[in-house]
JSON list of C-alpha atoms in Angstrom, two decimals:
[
{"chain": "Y", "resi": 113, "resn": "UNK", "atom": "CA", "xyz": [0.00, 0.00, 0.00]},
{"chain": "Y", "resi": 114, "resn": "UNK", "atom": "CA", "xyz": [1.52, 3.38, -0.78]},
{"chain": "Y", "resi": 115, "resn": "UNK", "atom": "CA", "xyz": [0.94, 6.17, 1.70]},
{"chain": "Y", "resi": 116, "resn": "UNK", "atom": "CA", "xyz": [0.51, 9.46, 0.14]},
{"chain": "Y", "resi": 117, "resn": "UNK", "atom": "CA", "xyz": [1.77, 12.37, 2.58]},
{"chain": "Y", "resi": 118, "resn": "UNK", "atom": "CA", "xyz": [-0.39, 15.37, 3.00]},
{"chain": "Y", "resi": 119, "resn": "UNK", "atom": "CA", "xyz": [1.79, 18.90, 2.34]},
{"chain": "Y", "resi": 120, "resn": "UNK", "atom": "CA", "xyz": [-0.19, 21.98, 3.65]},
{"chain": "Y", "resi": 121, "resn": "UNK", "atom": "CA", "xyz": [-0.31, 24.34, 0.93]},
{"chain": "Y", "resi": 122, "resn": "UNK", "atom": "CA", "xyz": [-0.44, 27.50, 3.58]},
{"chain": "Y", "resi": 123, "resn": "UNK", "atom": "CA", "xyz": [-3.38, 29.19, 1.41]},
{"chain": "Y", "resi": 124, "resn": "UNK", "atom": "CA", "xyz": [-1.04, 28.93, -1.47]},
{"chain": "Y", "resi": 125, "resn": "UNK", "atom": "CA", "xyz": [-1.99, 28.42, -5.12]},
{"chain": "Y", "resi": 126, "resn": "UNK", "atom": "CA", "xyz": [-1.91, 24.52, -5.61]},
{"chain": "Y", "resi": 127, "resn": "UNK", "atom": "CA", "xyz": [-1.93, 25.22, -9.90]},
{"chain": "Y", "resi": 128, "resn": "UNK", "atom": "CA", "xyz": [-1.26, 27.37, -12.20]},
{"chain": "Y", "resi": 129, "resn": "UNK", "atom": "CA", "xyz": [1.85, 29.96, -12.31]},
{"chain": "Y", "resi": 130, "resn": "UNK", "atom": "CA", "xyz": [1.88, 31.24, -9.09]},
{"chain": "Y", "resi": 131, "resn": "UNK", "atom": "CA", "xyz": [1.71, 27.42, -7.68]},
{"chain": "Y", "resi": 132, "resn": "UNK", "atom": "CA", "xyz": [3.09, 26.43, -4.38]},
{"chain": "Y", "resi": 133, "resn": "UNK", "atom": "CA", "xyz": [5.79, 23.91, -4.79]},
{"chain": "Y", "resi": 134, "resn": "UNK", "atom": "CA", "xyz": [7.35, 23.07, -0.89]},
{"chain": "Y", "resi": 135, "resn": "UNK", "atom": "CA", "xyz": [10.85, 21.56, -2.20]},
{"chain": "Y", "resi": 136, "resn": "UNK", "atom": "CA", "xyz": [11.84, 24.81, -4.54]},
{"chain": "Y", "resi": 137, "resn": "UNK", "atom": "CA", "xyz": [10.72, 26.81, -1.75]},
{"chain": "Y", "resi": 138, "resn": "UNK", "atom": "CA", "xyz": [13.07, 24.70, 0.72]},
{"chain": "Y", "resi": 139, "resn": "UNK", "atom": "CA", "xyz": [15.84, 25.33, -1.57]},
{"chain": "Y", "resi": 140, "resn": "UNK", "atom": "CA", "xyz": [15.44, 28.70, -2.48]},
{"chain": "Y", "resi": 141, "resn": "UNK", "atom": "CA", "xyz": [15.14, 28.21, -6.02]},
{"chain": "Y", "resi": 142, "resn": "UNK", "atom": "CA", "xyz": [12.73, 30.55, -7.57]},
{"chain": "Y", "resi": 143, "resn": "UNK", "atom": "CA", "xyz": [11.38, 31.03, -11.66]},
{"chain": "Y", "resi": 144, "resn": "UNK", "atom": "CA", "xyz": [12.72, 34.47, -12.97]},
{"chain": "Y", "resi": 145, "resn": "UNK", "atom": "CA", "xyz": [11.14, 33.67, -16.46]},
{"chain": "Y", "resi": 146, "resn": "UNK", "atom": "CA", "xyz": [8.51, 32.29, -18.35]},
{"chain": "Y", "resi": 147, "resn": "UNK", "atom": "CA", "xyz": [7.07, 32.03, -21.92]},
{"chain": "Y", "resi": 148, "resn": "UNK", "atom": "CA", "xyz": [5.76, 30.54, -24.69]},
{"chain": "Y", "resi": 149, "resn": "UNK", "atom": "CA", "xyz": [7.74, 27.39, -24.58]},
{"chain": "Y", "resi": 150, "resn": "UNK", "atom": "CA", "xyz": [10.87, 28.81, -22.29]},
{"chain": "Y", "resi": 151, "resn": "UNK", "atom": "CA", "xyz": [11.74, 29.14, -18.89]},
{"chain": "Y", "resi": 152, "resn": "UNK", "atom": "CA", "xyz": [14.38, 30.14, -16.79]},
{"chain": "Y", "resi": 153, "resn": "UNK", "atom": "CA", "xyz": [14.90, 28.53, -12.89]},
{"chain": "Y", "resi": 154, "resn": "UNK", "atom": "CA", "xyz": [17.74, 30.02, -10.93]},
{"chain": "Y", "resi": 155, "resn": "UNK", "atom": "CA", "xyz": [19.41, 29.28, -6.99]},
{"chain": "Y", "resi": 156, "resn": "UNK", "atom": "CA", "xyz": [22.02, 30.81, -5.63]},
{"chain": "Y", "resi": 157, "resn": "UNK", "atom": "CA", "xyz": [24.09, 28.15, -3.77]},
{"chain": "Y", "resi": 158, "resn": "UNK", "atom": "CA", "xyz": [24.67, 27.51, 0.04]},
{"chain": "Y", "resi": 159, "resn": "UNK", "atom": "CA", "xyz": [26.52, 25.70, 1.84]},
{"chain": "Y", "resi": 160, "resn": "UNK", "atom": "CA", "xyz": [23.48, 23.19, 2.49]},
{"chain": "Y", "resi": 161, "resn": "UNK", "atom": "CA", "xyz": [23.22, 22.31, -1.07]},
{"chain": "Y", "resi": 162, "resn": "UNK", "atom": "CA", "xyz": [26.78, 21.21, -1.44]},
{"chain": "Y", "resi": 163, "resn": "UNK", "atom": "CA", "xyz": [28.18, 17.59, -1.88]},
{"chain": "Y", "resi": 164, "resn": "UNK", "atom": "CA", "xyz": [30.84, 16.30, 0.31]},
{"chain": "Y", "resi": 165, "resn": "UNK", "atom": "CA", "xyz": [33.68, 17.63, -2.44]},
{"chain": "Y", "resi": 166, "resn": "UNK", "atom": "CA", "xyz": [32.04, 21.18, -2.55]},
{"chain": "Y", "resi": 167, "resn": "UNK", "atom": "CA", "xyz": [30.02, 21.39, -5.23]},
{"chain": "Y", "resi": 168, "resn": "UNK", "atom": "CA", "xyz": [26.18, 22.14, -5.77]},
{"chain": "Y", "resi": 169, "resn": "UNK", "atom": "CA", "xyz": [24.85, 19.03, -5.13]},
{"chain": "Y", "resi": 170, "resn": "UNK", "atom": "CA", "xyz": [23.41, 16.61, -8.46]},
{"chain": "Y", "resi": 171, "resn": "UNK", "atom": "CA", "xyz": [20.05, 16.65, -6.79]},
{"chain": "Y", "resi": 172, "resn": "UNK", "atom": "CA", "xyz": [19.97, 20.47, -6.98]},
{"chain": "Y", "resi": 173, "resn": "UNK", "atom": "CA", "xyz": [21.39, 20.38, -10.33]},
{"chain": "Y", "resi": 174, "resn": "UNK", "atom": "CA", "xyz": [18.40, 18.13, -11.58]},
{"chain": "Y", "resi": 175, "resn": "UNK", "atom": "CA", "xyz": [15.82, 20.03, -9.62]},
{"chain": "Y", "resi": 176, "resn": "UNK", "atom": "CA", "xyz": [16.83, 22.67, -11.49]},
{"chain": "Y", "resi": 177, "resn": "UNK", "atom": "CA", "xyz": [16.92, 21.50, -14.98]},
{"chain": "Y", "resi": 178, "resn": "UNK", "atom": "CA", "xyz": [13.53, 19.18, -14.64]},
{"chain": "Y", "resi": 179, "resn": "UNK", "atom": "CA", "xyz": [11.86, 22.76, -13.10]},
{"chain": "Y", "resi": 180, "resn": "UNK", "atom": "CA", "xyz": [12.90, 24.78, -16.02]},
{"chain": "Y", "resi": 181, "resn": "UNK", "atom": "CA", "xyz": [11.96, 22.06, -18.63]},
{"chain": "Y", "resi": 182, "resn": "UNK", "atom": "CA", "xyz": [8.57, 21.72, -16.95]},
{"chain": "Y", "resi": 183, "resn": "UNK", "atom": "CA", "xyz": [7.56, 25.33, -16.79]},
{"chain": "Y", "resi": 184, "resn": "UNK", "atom": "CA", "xyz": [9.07, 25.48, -20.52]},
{"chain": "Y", "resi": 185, "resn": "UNK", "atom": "CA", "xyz": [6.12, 23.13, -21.05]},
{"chain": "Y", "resi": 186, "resn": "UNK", "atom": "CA", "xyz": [2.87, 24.76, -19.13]},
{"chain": "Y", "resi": 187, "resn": "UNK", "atom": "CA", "xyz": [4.51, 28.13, -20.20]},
{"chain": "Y", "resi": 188, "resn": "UNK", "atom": "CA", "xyz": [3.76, 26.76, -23.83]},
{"chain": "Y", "resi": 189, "resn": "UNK", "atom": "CA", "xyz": [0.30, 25.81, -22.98]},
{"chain": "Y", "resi": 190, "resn": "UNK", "atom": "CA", "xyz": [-0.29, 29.01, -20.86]},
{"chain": "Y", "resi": 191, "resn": "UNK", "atom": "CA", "xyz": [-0.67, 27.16, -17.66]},
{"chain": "Y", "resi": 192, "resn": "UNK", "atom": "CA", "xyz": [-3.52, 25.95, -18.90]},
{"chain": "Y", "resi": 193, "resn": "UNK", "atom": "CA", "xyz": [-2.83, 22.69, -17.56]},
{"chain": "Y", "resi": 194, "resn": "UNK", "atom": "CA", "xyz": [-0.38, 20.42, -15.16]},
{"chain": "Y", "resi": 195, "resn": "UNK", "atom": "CA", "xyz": [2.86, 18.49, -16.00]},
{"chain": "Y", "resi": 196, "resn": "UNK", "atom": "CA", "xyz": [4.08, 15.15, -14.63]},
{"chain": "Y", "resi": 197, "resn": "UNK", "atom": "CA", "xyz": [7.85, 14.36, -15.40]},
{"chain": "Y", "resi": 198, "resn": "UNK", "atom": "CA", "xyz": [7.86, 10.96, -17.26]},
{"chain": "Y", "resi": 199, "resn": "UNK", "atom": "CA", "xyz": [11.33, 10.79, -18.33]},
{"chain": "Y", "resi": 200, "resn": "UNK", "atom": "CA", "xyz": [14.65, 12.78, -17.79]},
{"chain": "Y", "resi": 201, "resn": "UNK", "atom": "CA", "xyz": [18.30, 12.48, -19.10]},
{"chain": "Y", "resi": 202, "resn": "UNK", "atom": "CA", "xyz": [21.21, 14.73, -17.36]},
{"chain": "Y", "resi": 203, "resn": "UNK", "atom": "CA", "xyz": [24.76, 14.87, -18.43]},
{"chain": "Y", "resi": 204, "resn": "UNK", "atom": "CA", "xyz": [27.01, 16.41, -15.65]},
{"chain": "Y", "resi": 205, "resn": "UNK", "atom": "CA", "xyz": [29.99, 18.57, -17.21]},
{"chain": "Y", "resi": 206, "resn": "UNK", "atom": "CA", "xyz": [31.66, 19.93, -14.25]},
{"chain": "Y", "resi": 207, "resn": "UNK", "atom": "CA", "xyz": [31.19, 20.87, -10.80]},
{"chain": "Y", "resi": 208, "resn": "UNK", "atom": "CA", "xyz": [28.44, 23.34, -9.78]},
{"chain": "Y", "resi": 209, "resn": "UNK", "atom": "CA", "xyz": [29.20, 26.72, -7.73]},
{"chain": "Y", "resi": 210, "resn": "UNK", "atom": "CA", "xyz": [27.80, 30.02, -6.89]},
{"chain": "Y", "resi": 211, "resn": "UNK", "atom": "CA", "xyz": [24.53, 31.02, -8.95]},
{"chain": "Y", "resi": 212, "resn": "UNK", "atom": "CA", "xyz": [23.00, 28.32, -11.08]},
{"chain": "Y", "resi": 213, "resn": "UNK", "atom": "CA", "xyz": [20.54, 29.73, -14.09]},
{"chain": "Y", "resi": 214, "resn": "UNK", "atom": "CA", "xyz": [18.64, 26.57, -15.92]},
{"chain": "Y", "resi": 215, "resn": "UNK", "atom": "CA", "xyz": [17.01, 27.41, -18.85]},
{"chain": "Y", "resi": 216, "resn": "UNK", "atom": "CA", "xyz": [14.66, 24.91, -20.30]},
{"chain": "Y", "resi": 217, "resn": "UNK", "atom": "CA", "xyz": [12.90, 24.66, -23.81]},
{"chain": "Y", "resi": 218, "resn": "UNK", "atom": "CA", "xyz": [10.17, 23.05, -25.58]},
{"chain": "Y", "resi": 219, "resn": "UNK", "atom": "CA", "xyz": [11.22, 21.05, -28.56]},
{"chain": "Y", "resi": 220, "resn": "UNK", "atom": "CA", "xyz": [8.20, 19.36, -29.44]},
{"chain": "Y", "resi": 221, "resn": "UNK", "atom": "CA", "xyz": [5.27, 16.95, -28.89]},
{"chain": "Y", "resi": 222, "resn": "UNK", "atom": "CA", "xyz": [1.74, 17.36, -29.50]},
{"chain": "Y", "resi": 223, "resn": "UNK", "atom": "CA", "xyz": [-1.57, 16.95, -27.01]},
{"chain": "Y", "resi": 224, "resn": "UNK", "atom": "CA", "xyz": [-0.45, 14.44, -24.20]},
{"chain": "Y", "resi": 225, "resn": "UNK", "atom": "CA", "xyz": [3.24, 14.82, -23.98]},
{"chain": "Y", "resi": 226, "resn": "UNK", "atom": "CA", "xyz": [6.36, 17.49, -23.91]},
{"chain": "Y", "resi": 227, "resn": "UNK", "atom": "CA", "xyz": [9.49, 17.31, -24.87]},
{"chain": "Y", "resi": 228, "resn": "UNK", "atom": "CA", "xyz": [12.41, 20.04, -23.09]},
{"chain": "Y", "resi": 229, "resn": "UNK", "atom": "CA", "xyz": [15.87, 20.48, -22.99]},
{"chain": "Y", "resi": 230, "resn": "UNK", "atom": "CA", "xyz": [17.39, 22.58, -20.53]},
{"chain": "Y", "resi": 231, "resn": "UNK", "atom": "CA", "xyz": [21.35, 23.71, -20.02]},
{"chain": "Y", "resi": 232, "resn": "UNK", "atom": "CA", "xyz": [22.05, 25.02, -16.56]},
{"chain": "Y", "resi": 233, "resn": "UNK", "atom": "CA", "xyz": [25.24, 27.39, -16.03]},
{"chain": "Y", "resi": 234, "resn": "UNK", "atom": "CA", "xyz": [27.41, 28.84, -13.20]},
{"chain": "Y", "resi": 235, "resn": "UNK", "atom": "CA", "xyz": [28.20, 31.67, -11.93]},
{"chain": "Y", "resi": 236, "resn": "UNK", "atom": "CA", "xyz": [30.77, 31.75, -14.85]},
{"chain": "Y", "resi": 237, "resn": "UNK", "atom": "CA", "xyz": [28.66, 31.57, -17.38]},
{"chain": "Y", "resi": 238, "resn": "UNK", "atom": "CA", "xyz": [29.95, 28.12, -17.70]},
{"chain": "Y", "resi": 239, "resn": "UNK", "atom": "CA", "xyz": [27.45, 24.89, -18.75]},
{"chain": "Y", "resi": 240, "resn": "UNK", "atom": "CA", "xyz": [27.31, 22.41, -15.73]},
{"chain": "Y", "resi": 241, "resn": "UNK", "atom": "CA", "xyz": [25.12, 20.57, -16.92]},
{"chain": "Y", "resi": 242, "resn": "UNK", "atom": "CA", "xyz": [22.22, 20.14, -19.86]},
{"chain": "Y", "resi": 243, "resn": "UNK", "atom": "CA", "xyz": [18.87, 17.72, -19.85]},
{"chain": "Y", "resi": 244, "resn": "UNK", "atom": "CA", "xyz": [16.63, 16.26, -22.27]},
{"chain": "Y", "resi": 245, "resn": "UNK", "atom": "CA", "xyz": [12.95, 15.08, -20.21]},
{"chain": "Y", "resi": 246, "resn": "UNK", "atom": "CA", "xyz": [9.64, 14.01, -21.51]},
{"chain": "Y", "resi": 247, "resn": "UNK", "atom": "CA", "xyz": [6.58, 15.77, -19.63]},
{"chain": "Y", "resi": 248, "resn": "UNK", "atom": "CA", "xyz": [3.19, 14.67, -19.44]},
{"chain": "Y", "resi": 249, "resn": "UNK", "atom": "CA", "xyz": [0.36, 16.87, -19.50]},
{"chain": "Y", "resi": 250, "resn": "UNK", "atom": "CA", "xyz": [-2.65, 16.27, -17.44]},
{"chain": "Y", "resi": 251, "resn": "UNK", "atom": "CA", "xyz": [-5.81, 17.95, -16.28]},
{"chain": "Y", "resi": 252, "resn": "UNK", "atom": "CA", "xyz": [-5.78, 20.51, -13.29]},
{"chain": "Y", "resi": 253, "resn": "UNK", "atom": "CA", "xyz": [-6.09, 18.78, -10.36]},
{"chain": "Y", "resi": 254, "resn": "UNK", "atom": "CA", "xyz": [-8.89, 20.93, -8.10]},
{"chain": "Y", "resi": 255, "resn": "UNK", "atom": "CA", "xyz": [-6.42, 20.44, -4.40]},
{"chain": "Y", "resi": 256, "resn": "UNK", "atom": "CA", "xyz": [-8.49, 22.60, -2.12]},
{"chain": "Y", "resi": 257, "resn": "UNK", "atom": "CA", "xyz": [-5.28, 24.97, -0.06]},
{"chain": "Y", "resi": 258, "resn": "UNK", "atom": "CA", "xyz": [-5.55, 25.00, 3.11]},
{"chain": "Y", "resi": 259, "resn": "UNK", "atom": "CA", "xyz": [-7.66, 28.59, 3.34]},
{"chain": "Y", "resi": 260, "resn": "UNK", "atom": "CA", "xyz": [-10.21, 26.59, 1.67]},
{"chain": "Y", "resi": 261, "resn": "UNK", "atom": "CA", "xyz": [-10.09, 24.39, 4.62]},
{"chain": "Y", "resi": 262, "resn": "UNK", "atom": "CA", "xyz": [-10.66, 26.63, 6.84]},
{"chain": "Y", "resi": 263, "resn": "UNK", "atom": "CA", "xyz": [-7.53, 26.40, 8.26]},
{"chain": "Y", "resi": 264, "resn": "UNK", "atom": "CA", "xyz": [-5.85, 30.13, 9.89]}
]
């Protein structure tokens, strides 16, 4: 039996582009773009992203690019609807430091599905990393938030 865990959306948006996501929040990373088909995701590291050699962690790194690739995808659509992640492919190029910019990009698909790329740089300008994934679309799920609740 899977167990689902319940995240209290704090009167937050649940869909759409102002929507609530917990584990961007708890890193800090935050959209600075969206469009027709392109997005931009961006963090500025900390020391409690890092791996043990220093770097931004590969979790972060793939946060980052499956974030931009997936708001790439509603942006295309207008929010309009949700995304599920089916597939993703990263290739790590070097370590990851200071800020980290994804940008991801539609490259195709049709009613059902997505398909992104994404490149995420450093600081530096330099690539760290770059993605391929395969998004889902799916019908807004109606989540009440917690202000519809009743909760304070």
């Amino acid at each position: 039996m899977t167990e689902t865990l319940s995240v209290p959306n704090q009167g937050k948006p649940v869909a759409g582009p102002d929507r609530h996501i917990p584990f961007l929040e708890l890193i800090s990373a935050r959209r600075e773009s969206v469009g027709k088909g392109v997005a931009v995701v961006a963090v500025d590291l900390r020391p409690d992203l890092l791996n043990n050699h220093g770097g931004g962690h590969g979790g972060v790194v793939m946060t980052l690019l499956d974030s931009a690739m997936a708001n790439a995808a509603l942006g295309l659509v207008d929010f309009a609807r949700e995304v599920v992640t089916i597939d993703m492919h990263v290739g790590f190029m070097r370590p990851a430091s200071g800020r980290l910019v994804a940008t991801g990009r539609t490259t195709g698909g049709g009613r059902s599905v997505c398909f992104c790329e994404a490149e995420l740089v450093d600081g530096t300008g330099a690539v760290v990393a770059k993605a391929m994934g395969t998004f889902r679309y799916r019908a807004p799920v109606n989540t009440p938030t917690d202000a519809d609740q009743g909760t304070p």
